[in-house]
Amino acid sequence: MDFSKLIRTRYSVREYQAIPVEEDKKKALLEAARLAETAANKQPYRILVVEGNDTKKLDGIADIYGAPLVFIILANRSSAWVRPFDKKNYGEIDATIATDYVILQATELGLGTLWIGYFDPKEVSKKFEISEDWEPIHIVAIGYAKQGEEKPVKQRKSLEEIQFK
C-alpha cells in the first residue's frame, strides 16, 4: 500500500473480531518497532506483548475493546538521549515513534489498531510486574476490525491552520 493511502486508511478501531493475530504478523509489528529511529540510536523502549487471557489483566485499567493482542510500549528514561541545551529526555518521544511504526505496519497488514493513552501507568506496572526502570507510555490494541464497523470520517485542520509562516 502506498504511504498516502496508508495514512488515509488508518483509523481508531473500537470493535474487534475474536480472531487471534497470526504469529508472522505479530513479528512484523515488532520488527517495525525495532527499526524505528531513536535519538542517538539509544533505543530506550521495550514492548510488552499481551494476548489471550492475559488481556483480561487490563480490565478496569484500559479499555481495549476486545482486541486479541495488545502492545504496551515502555520507555526507560535513564537510558534515553537527553538534549544538552534544555535537558529534554527523549525516552517518551522514541517510544512514540516506535508506537507509530507499529500502528502503520498493522494497517498495511490489514489489522486495526487503537492508540490508548487513557490509563494509569502505575496500575499497568503493578498488574504486569514491570520494573521501576520501565515506564508504560502507550497501549496499542491490535486485531481485526469487526465486520461492518463504520470507519469514521477524519476531521483534520487545514494546511493553513497547521503551518507556521
PDB file of C-alpha atoms in Angstrom:
ATOM      1  CA  MET A   1       0.000   0.000   0.000  1.00  0.00           C
ATOM      2  CA  ASP A   2       1.441   3.387  -0.846  1.00  0.00           C
ATOM      3  CA  PHE A   3       2.083   5.671   2.135  1.00  0.00           C
ATOM      4  CA  SER A   4      -0.511   8.300   1.236  1.00  0.00           C
ATOM      5  CA  LYS A   5      -3.231   5.647   1.044  1.00  0.00           C
ATOM      6  CA  LEU A   6      -1.952   4.001   4.224  1.00  0.00           C
ATOM      7  CA  ILE A   7      -2.298   7.147   6.341  1.00  0.00           C
ATOM      8  CA  ARG A   8      -5.719   7.864   4.894  1.00  0.00           C
ATOM      9  CA  THR A   9      -6.898   4.289   5.534  1.00  0.00           C
ATOM     10  CA  ARG A  10      -5.838   4.012   9.173  1.00  0.00           C
ATOM     11  CA  TYR A  11      -8.457   4.765  11.815  1.00  0.00           C
ATOM     12  CA  SER A  12      -9.058   4.011  15.507  1.00  0.00           C
ATOM     13  CA  VAL A  13     -10.793   0.646  15.807  1.00  0.00           C
ATOM     14  CA  ARG A  14     -13.159   0.187  18.729  1.00  0.00           C
ATOM     15  CA  GLU A  15     -14.648  -3.218  17.850  1.00  0.00           C
ATOM     16  CA  TYR A  16     -12.538  -6.293  17.148  1.00  0.00           C
ATOM     17  CA  GLN A  17     -13.231  -9.789  15.900  1.00  0.00           C
ATOM     18  CA  ALA A  18     -12.290 -12.604  18.263  1.00  0.00           C
ATOM     19  CA  ILE A  19      -9.591 -13.810  15.874  1.00  0.00           C
ATOM     20  CA  PRO A  20      -6.014 -14.100  17.155  1.00  0.00           C
ATOM     21  CA  VAL A  21      -3.350 -12.169  15.256  1.00  0.00           C
ATOM     22  CA  GLU A  22      -1.095 -14.534  13.340  1.00  0.00           C
ATOM     23  CA  GLU A  23       2.451 -15.048  14.590  1.00  0.00           C
ATOM     24  CA  ASP A  24       4.046 -13.760  11.381  1.00  0.00           C
ATOM     25  CA  LYS A  25       2.039 -10.533  11.599  1.00  0.00           C
ATOM     26  CA  LYS A  26       2.930 -10.110  15.267  1.00  0.00           C
ATOM     27  CA  LYS A  27       6.611 -10.492  14.377  1.00  0.00           C
ATOM     28  CA  ALA A  28       6.237  -7.956  11.548  1.00  0.00           C
ATOM     29  CA  LEU A  29       4.787  -5.448  14.023  1.00  0.00           C
ATOM     30  CA  LEU A  30       7.672  -5.990  16.431  1.00  0.00           C
ATOM     31  CA  GLU A  31      10.149  -5.693  13.574  1.00  0.00           C
ATOM     32  CA  ALA A  32       8.613  -2.372  12.544  1.00  0.00           C
ATOM     33  CA  ALA A  33       9.098  -1.084  16.098  1.00  0.00           C
ATOM     34  CA  ARG A  34      12.649  -2.413  16.175  1.00  0.00           C
ATOM     35  CA  LEU A  35      13.516  -0.414  13.060  1.00  0.00           C
ATOM     36  CA  ALA A  36      12.100   2.867  14.384  1.00  0.00           C
ATOM     37  CA  GLU A  37      14.597   5.685  14.623  1.00  0.00           C
ATOM     38  CA  THR A  38      15.561   6.885  18.083  1.00  0.00           C
ATOM     39  CA  ALA A  39      17.601   9.817  19.354  1.00  0.00           C
ATOM     40  CA  ALA A  40      21.312   8.930  19.240  1.00  0.00           C
ATOM     41  CA  ASN A  41      20.201   5.343  18.444  1.00  0.00           C
ATOM     42  CA  LYS A  42      19.686   4.683  22.175  1.00  0.00           C
ATOM     43  CA  GLN A  43      16.549   2.553  21.602  1.00  0.00           C
ATOM     44  CA  PRO A  44      15.243   3.145  25.156  1.00  0.00           C
ATOM     45  CA  TYR A  45      11.931   1.331  24.658  1.00  0.00           C
ATOM     46  CA  ARG A  46      10.579  -2.170  25.002  1.00  0.00           C
ATOM     47  CA  ILE A  47       7.270  -3.764  24.096  1.00  0.00           C
ATOM     48  CA  LEU A  48       5.293  -5.972  26.417  1.00  0.00           C
ATOM     49  CA  VAL A  49       3.152  -8.281  24.261  1.00  0.00           C
ATOM     50  CA  VAL A  50      -0.168  -9.169  25.879  1.00  0.00           C
ATOM     51  CA  GLU A  51      -2.560 -11.663  24.309  1.00  0.00           C
ATOM     52  CA  GLY A  52      -5.055 -14.383  25.096  1.00  0.00           C
ATOM     53  CA  ASN A  53      -6.355 -14.480  28.659  1.00  0.00           C
ATOM     54  CA  ASP A  54      -3.642 -12.039  29.760  1.00  0.00           C
ATOM     55  CA  THR A  55      -5.588  -9.222  28.072  1.00  0.00           C
ATOM     56  CA  LYS A  56      -8.103  -9.549  30.939  1.00  0.00           C
ATOM     57  CA  LYS A  57      -5.433  -8.068  33.225  1.00  0.00           C
ATOM     58  CA  LEU A  58      -6.242  -4.729  31.587  1.00  0.00           C
ATOM     59  CA  ASP A  59      -9.887  -4.849  32.725  1.00  0.00           C
ATOM     60  CA  GLY A  60     -10.552  -1.738  34.772  1.00  0.00           C
ATOM     61  CA  ILE A  61      -7.209  -0.232  33.694  1.00  0.00           C
ATOM     62  CA  ALA A  62      -7.637   0.412  29.967  1.00  0.00           C
ATOM     63  CA  ASP A  63     -10.457  -0.241  27.519  1.00  0.00           C
ATOM     64  CA  ILE A  64      -9.024  -2.422  24.765  1.00  0.00           C
ATOM     65  CA  TYR A  65     -12.430  -3.029  23.125  1.00  0.00           C
ATOM     66  CA  GLY A  66     -11.963  -6.791  22.922  1.00  0.00           C
ATOM     67  CA  ALA A  67      -8.693  -6.657  20.971  1.00  0.00           C
ATOM     68  CA  PRO A  68      -6.978 -10.054  20.970  1.00  0.00           C
ATOM     69  CA  LEU A  69      -3.488  -8.525  21.001  1.00  0.00           C
ATOM     70  CA  VAL A  70      -2.145  -5.605  22.972  1.00  0.00           C
ATOM     71  CA  PHE A  71       1.267  -3.976  22.931  1.00  0.00           C
ATOM     72  CA  ILE A  72       2.302  -1.984  25.974  1.00  0.00           C
ATOM     73  CA  ILE A  73       5.091   0.346  24.907  1.00  0.00           C
ATOM     74  CA  LEU A  74       7.566   1.064  27.697  1.00  0.00           C
ATOM     75  CA  ALA A  75      10.359   3.632  27.952  1.00  0.00           C
ATOM     76  CA  ASN A  76      13.465   3.734  30.113  1.00  0.00           C
ATOM     77  CA  ARG A  77      14.214   7.405  30.609  1.00  0.00           C
ATOM     78  CA  SER A  78      17.586   6.715  32.236  1.00  0.00           C
ATOM     79  CA  SER A  79      18.884   5.089  29.039  1.00  0.00           C
ATOM     80  CA  ALA A  80      17.415   7.688  26.664  1.00  0.00           C
ATOM     81  CA  TRP A  81      19.292  10.516  24.984  1.00  0.00           C
ATOM     82  CA  VAL A  82      18.971  13.880  26.719  1.00  0.00           C
ATOM     83  CA  ARG A  83      19.209  17.098  24.742  1.00  0.00           C
ATOM     84  CA  PRO A  84      22.036  19.072  26.381  1.00  0.00           C
ATOM     85  CA  PHE A  85      20.556  22.553  25.947  1.00  0.00           C
ATOM     86  CA  ASP A  86      17.380  22.090  27.974  1.00  0.00           C
ATOM     87  CA  LYS A  87      17.758  18.536  29.372  1.00  0.00           C
ATOM     88  CA  LYS A  88      14.800  17.281  27.293  1.00  0.00           C
ATOM     89  CA  ASN A  89      14.621  13.499  27.738  1.00  0.00           C
ATOM     90  CA  TYR A  90      13.770  11.669  24.508  1.00  0.00           C
ATOM     91  CA  GLY A  91      12.591   8.364  26.043  1.00  0.00           C
ATOM     92  CA  GLU A  92       8.903   9.089  25.545  1.00  0.00           C
ATOM     93  CA  ILE A  93       9.499  10.529  22.083  1.00  0.00           C
ATOM     94  CA  ASP A  94      11.418   7.425  20.985  1.00  0.00           C
ATOM     95  CA  ALA A  95       8.677   5.154  22.371  1.00  0.00           C
ATOM     96  CA  THR A  96       6.114   7.220  20.470  1.00  0.00           C
ATOM     97  CA  ILE A  97       7.967   6.821  17.181  1.00  0.00           C
ATOM     98  CA  ALA A  98       8.069   3.040  17.693  1.00  0.00           C
ATOM     99  CA  THR A  99       4.346   3.073  18.515  1.00  0.00           C
ATOM    100  CA  ASP A 100       3.553   4.898  15.292  1.00  0.00           C
ATOM    101  CA  TYR A 101       5.611   2.419  13.259  1.00  0.00           C
ATOM    102  CA  VAL A 102       3.635  -0.458  14.834  1.00  0.00           C
ATOM    103  CA  ILE A 103       0.319   1.204  14.014  1.00  0.00           C
ATOM    104  CA  LEU A 104       1.249   1.950  10.405  1.00  0.00           C
ATOM    105  CA  GLN A 105       2.623  -1.569   9.873  1.00  0.00           C
ATOM    106  CA  ALA A 106      -0.572  -3.027  11.340  1.00  0.00           C
ATOM    107  CA  THR A 107      -2.663  -1.001   8.888  1.00  0.00           C
ATOM    108  CA  GLU A 108      -0.638  -2.280   5.953  1.00  0.00           C
ATOM    109  CA  LEU A 109      -1.148  -5.852   7.225  1.00  0.00           C
ATOM    110  CA  GLY A 110      -4.927  -5.408   7.340  1.00  0.00           C
ATOM    111  CA  LEU A 111      -5.068  -5.099  11.116  1.00  0.00           C
ATOM    112  CA  GLY A 112      -6.918  -2.458  13.075  1.00  0.00           C
ATOM    113  CA  THR A 113      -5.431  -0.567  15.995  1.00  0.00           C
ATOM    114  CA  LEU A 114      -6.356   1.795  18.764  1.00  0.00           C
ATOM    115  CA  TRP A 115      -3.734   4.028  20.372  1.00  0.00           C
ATOM    116  CA  ILE A 116      -4.652   4.200  24.064  1.00  0.00           C
ATOM    117  CA  GLY A 117      -3.325   6.931  26.306  1.00  0.00           C
ATOM    118  CA  TYR A 118      -6.056   6.842  28.935  1.00  0.00           C
ATOM    119  CA  PHE A 119      -4.622   4.534  31.613  1.00  0.00           C
ATOM    120  CA  ASP A 120      -2.816   4.745  34.934  1.00  0.00           C
ATOM    121  CA  PRO A 121       0.835   3.781  34.299  1.00  0.00           C
ATOM    122  CA  LYS A 122       1.286   2.738  37.947  1.00  0.00           C
ATOM    123  CA  GLU A 123      -1.624   0.298  37.701  1.00  0.00           C
ATOM    124  CA  VAL A 124      -0.263  -1.185  34.479  1.00  0.00           C
ATOM    125  CA  SER A 125       3.185  -1.585  36.056  1.00  0.00           C
ATOM    126  CA  LYS A 126       1.687  -3.232  39.120  1.00  0.00           C
ATOM    127  CA  LYS A 127      -0.579  -5.612  37.184  1.00  0.00           C
ATOM    128  CA  PHE A 128       2.198  -6.764  34.821  1.00  0.00           C
ATOM    129  CA  GLU A 129       5.018  -6.584  37.405  1.00  0.00           C
ATOM    130  CA  ILE A 130       7.016  -4.108  35.339  1.00  0.00           C
ATOM    131  CA  SER A 131      10.301  -2.940  36.829  1.00  0.00           C
ATOM    132  CA  GLU A 132      10.504   0.661  38.078  1.00  0.00           C
ATOM    133  CA  ASP A 133      13.090   1.329  35.340  1.00  0.00           C
ATOM    134  CA  TRP A 134      10.413   0.964  32.676  1.00  0.00           C
ATOM    135  CA  GLU A 135       7.510   3.388  32.324  1.00  0.00           C
ATOM    136  CA  PRO A 136       4.367   2.429  30.372  1.00  0.00           C
ATOM    137  CA  ILE A 137       3.968   5.149  27.728  1.00  0.00           C
ATOM    138  CA  HIS A 138       1.300   3.829  25.340  1.00  0.00           C
ATOM    139  CA  ILE A 139      -1.045   0.895  24.978  1.00  0.00           C
ATOM    140  CA  VAL A 140      -1.956  -0.275  21.479  1.00  0.00           C
ATOM    141  CA  ALA A 141      -4.953  -2.543  20.928  1.00  0.00           C
ATOM    142  CA  ILE A 142      -4.466  -4.673  17.804  1.00  0.00           C
ATOM    143  CA  GLY A 143      -6.672  -7.058  15.867  1.00  0.00           C
ATOM    144  CA  TYR A 144      -9.095  -7.471  13.006  1.00  0.00           C
ATOM    145  CA  ALA A 145     -11.810  -4.824  12.918  1.00  0.00           C
ATOM    146  CA  LYS A 146     -15.290  -6.196  13.429  1.00  0.00           C
ATOM    147  CA  GLN A 147     -17.107  -6.621  10.126  1.00  0.00           C
ATOM    148  CA  GLY A 148     -19.391  -3.714   9.385  1.00  0.00           C
ATOM    149  CA  GLU A 149     -17.678  -1.300  11.751  1.00  0.00           C
ATOM    150  CA  GLU A 150     -18.205   2.142  10.314  1.00  0.00           C
ATOM    151  CA  LYS A 151     -14.971   3.967   9.535  1.00  0.00           C
ATOM    152  CA  PRO A 152     -15.156   7.486  10.926  1.00  0.00           C
ATOM    153  CA  VAL A 153     -14.559  10.447   8.652  1.00  0.00           C
ATOM    154  CA  LYS A 154     -11.272  12.065   9.610  1.00  0.00           C
ATOM    155  CA  GLN A 155     -11.754  15.686  10.567  1.00  0.00           C
ATOM    156  CA  ARG A 156      -8.436  17.499  10.242  1.00  0.00           C
ATOM    157  CA  LYS A 157      -7.310  21.105  10.348  1.00  0.00           C
ATOM    158  CA  SER A 158      -6.399  22.699   7.032  1.00  0.00           C
ATOM    159  CA  LEU A 159      -2.791  23.067   5.899  1.00  0.00           C
ATOM    160  CA  GLU A 160      -3.025  26.792   6.620  1.00  0.00           C
ATOM    161  CA  GLU A 161      -4.026  26.058  10.209  1.00  0.00           C
ATOM    162  CA  ILE A 162      -1.117  23.721  10.942  1.00  0.00           C
ATOM    163  CA  GLN A 163       1.695  25.625   9.202  1.00  0.00           C
ATOM    164  CA  PHE A 164       3.604  28.492  10.805  1.00  0.00           C
ATOM    165  CA  LYS A 165       4.845  31.066   8.340  1.00  0.00           C
TER     166      LYS A 165
END
